[in-house]
């Protein structure tokens, strides 16, 4: 049963610390998305990649967030420095192509104190 | 700007009490409309994709329909295990367009 995996599942950190979240997309999927979910805003797209190349990161605060795909099996989202307003659930999703169904991972629940 | 509005925000039903969830959208050329189910503490789980007005899809007690301005998720004789948040999303036509999500409807089905 192919699934998107994310680590860590939970992260508690202090303001100013660096946070790195990792995602393993479904094998064979070439498009990877990062979303943030909060009660107030719902699901918001942060960035996405196709064939490891960034296509859109306009949803990300550029001064503190960065997203990369070091290889086809790993996507990372980094926050440096973290702030309390970054507290949210971060989801990774992958798809076989641009118009295909997105499959979501279980999320990383981040709390910045 | 592409937008999705879901209503109601929350819905409480008795077991067996059928109802519908609404998803109104504006998009610059619809490529697809997606329905997802999200359980607490989990990621959204794909349910359906609809591509054109008039299209319908069914899965167990759920049926999704699509018009040019909105989609409905009909729930027939719901059971407590149908309790979840249901998310609607649209994708515009174009080479690399992402999904735009609504804020969801929280459904509670009481036995």
Short mmCIF file of C-alpha atoms in Angstrom, two decimals:
data_model
loop_
_atom_site.label_atom_id
_atom_site.label_comp_id
_atom_site.label_asym_id
_atom_site.label_seq_id
_atom_site.Cartn_x
_atom_site.Cartn_y
_atom_site.Cartn_z
CA UNK A 1 0.00 0.00 0.00
CA UNK A 2 1.91 3.04 -1.29
CA UNK A 3 1.74 6.06 1.00
CA UNK A 4 3.36 9.42 1.52
CA UNK A 5 5.45 9.40 4.69
CA UNK A 6 6.41 12.39 6.80
CA UNK A 7 8.81 12.84 9.69
CA UNK A 8 8.66 13.88 12.42
CA UNK A 9 4.97 13.46 13.20
CA UNK A 10 5.17 15.95 16.06
CA UNK A 11 7.68 18.69 16.87
CA UNK A 12 7.80 21.09 19.79
CA UNK A 13 10.50 23.74 19.66
CA UNK A 14 11.35 27.15 20.97
CA UNK A 15 11.15 30.38 19.04
CA UNK A 16 14.29 31.00 17.04
CA UNK A 17 15.19 27.35 16.57
CA UNK A 18 15.57 25.68 13.19
CA UNK A 19 12.93 23.14 12.17
CA UNK A 20 13.33 20.61 9.36
CA UNK A 21 10.44 18.49 8.12
CA UNK A 22 10.90 15.59 5.70
CA UNK A 23 8.64 13.90 3.20
CA UNK A 24 8.98 10.74 1.14
CA UNK A 25 6.57 10.87 -1.82
CA UNK A 26 4.92 7.81 -3.31
CA UNK A 27 7.33 5.97 -5.60
CA UNK A 28 6.76 7.06 -9.18
CA UNK A 29 5.13 10.37 -8.29
CA UNK A 30 7.01 13.31 -9.80
CA UNK A 31 5.08 16.21 -8.24
CA UNK A 32 5.40 17.10 -4.56
CA UNK A 33 3.43 19.72 -2.63
CA UNK A 34 3.87 21.32 0.79
CA UNK A 35 0.74 22.65 2.56
CA UNK A 36 0.13 24.27 5.93
CA UNK A 37 -3.16 23.79 7.77
CA UNK A 38 -4.52 26.01 10.54
CA UNK A 39 -7.98 26.42 11.98
CA UNK A 40 -8.19 29.99 10.74
CA UNK A 41 -6.80 29.63 7.21
CA UNK A 42 -7.48 26.02 6.36
CA UNK A 43 -5.13 24.33 3.89
CA UNK A 44 -2.69 26.71 2.22
CA UNK A 45 -0.20 25.80 -0.46
CA UNK A 46 3.36 26.74 0.46
CA UNK A 47 5.36 25.33 -2.46
CA UNK A 48 5.49 22.57 -5.02
CA UNK A 49 7.99 20.75 -7.18
CA UNK A 50 7.89 18.78 -10.40
CA UNK A 51 10.74 16.44 -11.25
CA UNK A 52 12.57 17.97 -8.26
CA UNK A 53 12.44 21.50 -9.73
CA UNK A 54 10.55 24.18 -7.77
CA UNK A 55 7.52 25.42 -9.71
CA UNK A 56 5.92 27.78 -7.24
CA UNK A 57 6.91 28.86 -3.76
CA UNK A 58 4.89 32.06 -3.63
CA UNK A 59 2.96 30.82 -0.60
CA UNK A 60 6.09 30.64 1.53
CA UNK A 61 7.57 33.42 3.67
CA UNK A 62 10.87 33.61 1.80
CA UNK A 63 12.87 35.11 4.64
CA UNK A 64 12.48 32.09 6.92
CA UNK A 65 11.13 29.16 4.90
CA UNK A 66 12.96 27.05 2.35
CA UNK A 67 11.94 23.92 0.46
CA UNK A 68 14.15 21.52 -1.46
CA UNK A 69 14.15 18.11 -3.11
CA UNK A 70 17.65 16.66 -2.73
CA UNK A 71 16.52 13.59 -4.67
CA UNK A 72 13.33 12.04 -6.04
CA UNK A 73 12.59 10.23 -2.78
CA UNK A 74 13.02 13.13 -0.36
CA UNK A 75 11.50 16.57 0.02
CA UNK A 76 12.40 18.90 2.88
CA UNK A 77 10.79 22.00 4.36
CA UNK A 78 12.94 24.10 6.64
CA UNK A 79 12.03 27.00 8.91
CA UNK A 80 14.85 29.15 10.26
CA UNK A 81 14.28 30.90 12.60
CA UNK A 82 10.93 29.53 13.74
CA UNK A 83 8.26 31.78 15.26
CA UNK A 84 5.11 31.01 17.31
CA UNK A 85 2.93 31.96 14.30
CA UNK A 86 4.45 29.02 12.40
CA UNK A 87 2.60 26.62 14.70
CA UNK A 88 0.40 24.52 12.41
CA UNK A 89 0.15 21.12 10.77
CA UNK A 90 2.37 20.79 7.71
CA UNK A 91 1.31 18.32 5.04
CA UNK A 92 3.20 16.90 2.14
CA UNK A 93 1.31 15.52 -0.85
CA UNK A 94 2.46 13.83 -4.03
CA UNK A 95 0.93 13.23 -7.45
CA UNK A 96 1.82 11.35 -10.61
CA UNK A 97 1.66 14.54 -12.64
CA UNK A 98 0.36 18.10 -12.70
CA UNK A 99 -3.32 17.34 -13.09
CA UNK A 100 -3.41 14.10 -11.21
CA UNK A 101 -4.90 13.32 -7.81
CA UNK A 102 -2.81 14.43 -4.85
CA UNK A 103 -2.21 11.95 -2.04
CA UNK A 104 -1.44 13.38 1.36
CA UNK A 105 0.90 12.28 4.10
CA UNK A 106 -0.09 12.15 7.80
CA UNK A 107 1.37 15.60 8.51
CA UNK A 108 3.87 17.11 10.93
CA UNK A 109 2.25 18.89 13.85
CA UNK A 110 4.53 21.80 14.79
CA UNK A 111 4.31 23.83 17.97
CA UNK A 112 6.67 26.77 18.39
CA UNK A 113 6.79 28.13 21.94
CA UNK B 1 -8.52 34.68 -8.07
CA UNK B 2 -9.78 31.11 -7.68
CA UNK B 3 -11.98 30.64 -4.60
CA UNK B 4 -13.81 27.83 -2.84
CA UNK B 5 -16.50 28.30 -0.19
CA UNK B 6 -17.95 25.37 1.71
CA UNK B 7 -21.16 25.34 3.71
CA UNK B 8 -22.18 24.68 6.34
CA UNK B 9 -19.03 24.95 8.47
CA UNK B 10 -20.37 22.22 10.73
CA UNK B 11 -23.23 19.74 10.44
CA UNK B 12 -24.65 17.41 13.02
CA UNK B 13 -26.83 14.54 11.83
CA UNK B 14 -28.59 11.63 13.43
CA UNK B 15 -27.60 8.23 12.11
CA UNK B 16 -29.69 7.57 9.00
CA UNK B 17 -30.52 11.25 8.44
CA UNK B 18 -29.49 12.08 4.86
CA UNK B 19 -28.13 15.52 3.96
CA UNK B 20 -25.89 17.43 1.55
CA UNK B 21 -22.72 19.47 1.84
CA UNK B 22 -22.17 22.40 -0.50
CA UNK B 23 -19.03 23.61 -2.28
CA UNK B 24 -19.33 26.84 -4.26
CA UNK B 25 -16.41 27.80 -6.46
CA UNK B 26 -15.07 30.41 -8.83
CA UNK B 27 -12.23 29.40 -11.10
CA UNK B 28 -10.73 30.59 -14.34
CA UNK B 29 -11.56 27.45 -16.29
CA UNK B 30 -12.14 24.29 -14.28
CA UNK B 31 -9.81 21.38 -14.78
CA UNK B 32 -11.18 19.33 -11.89
CA UNK B 33 -13.05 19.51 -8.59
CA UNK B 34 -11.83 17.25 -5.81
CA UNK B 35 -13.45 15.97 -2.62
CA UNK B 36 -11.35 14.78 0.29
CA UNK B 37 -12.20 13.37 3.71
CA UNK B 38 -10.04 14.29 6.72
CA UNK B 39 -10.17 12.49 10.05
CA UNK B 40 -8.75 14.17 13.19
CA UNK B 41 -4.96 13.96 13.32
CA UNK B 42 -4.68 12.58 9.79
CA UNK B 43 -4.03 13.86 6.30
CA UNK B 44 -6.81 14.40 3.76
CA UNK B 45 -7.93 11.20 2.03
CA UNK B 46 -9.00 11.38 -1.61
CA UNK B 47 -12.65 10.60 -2.37
CA UNK B 48 -13.66 11.87 -5.85
CA UNK B 49 -12.67 13.97 -8.83
CA UNK B 50 -15.32 15.61 -11.02
CA UNK B 51 -14.37 17.20 -14.34
CA UNK B 52 -17.49 18.58 -16.00
CA UNK B 53 -20.96 19.87 -15.14
CA UNK B 54 -23.49 17.08 -14.86
CA UNK B 55 -20.96 14.51 -13.77
CA UNK B 56 -21.74 12.36 -10.72
CA UNK B 57 -19.65 9.87 -8.76
CA UNK B 58 -20.61 7.51 -5.94
CA UNK B 59 -18.81 5.64 -3.22
CA UNK B 60 -20.79 3.74 -0.60
CA UNK B 61 -23.09 6.29 1.08
CA UNK B 62 -21.51 9.29 -0.67
CA UNK B 63 -22.46 10.82 -4.01
CA UNK B 64 -20.77 13.89 -5.48
CA UNK B 65 -22.37 16.05 -8.15
CA UNK B 66 -21.11 19.04 -10.12
CA UNK B 67 -22.63 22.11 -11.76
CA UNK B 68 -20.89 25.10 -13.33
CA UNK B 69 -20.84 26.95 -10.01
CA UNK B 70 -21.02 24.38 -7.24
CA UNK B 71 -20.66 20.80 -6.15
CA UNK B 72 -22.69 18.83 -3.65
CA UNK B 73 -21.65 15.90 -1.55
CA UNK B 74 -24.78 13.94 -0.74
CA UNK B 75 -24.64 11.61 2.24
CA UNK B 76 -27.35 8.94 2.30
CA UNK B 77 -28.26 7.24 5.58
CA UNK B 78 -25.00 8.25 7.28
CA UNK B 79 -23.33 6.20 9.98
CA UNK B 80 -21.15 7.41 12.88
CA UNK B 81 -18.03 6.32 10.95
CA UNK B 82 -18.85 8.96 8.33
CA UNK B 83 -18.01 11.64 10.90
CA UNK B 84 -15.07 13.66 9.53
CA UNK B 85 -14.20 16.96 7.89
CA UNK B 86 -14.98 16.99 4.18
CA UNK B 87 -12.78 19.22 2.02
CA UNK B 88 -13.49 20.49 -1.47
CA UNK B 89 -10.77 21.76 -3.82
CA UNK B 90 -10.62 23.07 -7.37
CA UNK B 91 -7.87 23.00 -9.94
CA UNK B 92 -7.80 25.51 -12.78
CA UNK B 93 -6.80 24.62 -16.31
CA UNK B 94 -3.18 25.21 -17.18
CA UNK B 95 0.09 23.41 -17.13
CA UNK B 96 1.03 23.66 -13.49
CA UNK B 97 -1.89 24.84 -11.41
CA UNK B 98 -2.21 23.79 -7.78
CA UNK B 99 -5.37 22.91 -5.85
CA UNK B 100 -7.28 25.64 -4.02
CA UNK B 101 -9.05 24.25 -0.97
CA UNK B 102 -12.14 25.34 0.92
CA UNK B 103 -12.09 25.36 4.71
CA UNK B 104 -14.19 22.23 4.95
CA UNK B 105 -17.41 21.03 6.57
CA UNK B 106 -17.13 19.22 9.91
CA UNK B 107 -19.68 16.42 9.89
CA UNK B 108 -20.77 14.67 13.07
CA UNK B 109 -23.10 11.67 12.84
CA UNK B 110 -24.70 10.71 16.13
CA UNK B 111 -25.86 7.15 16.82
#
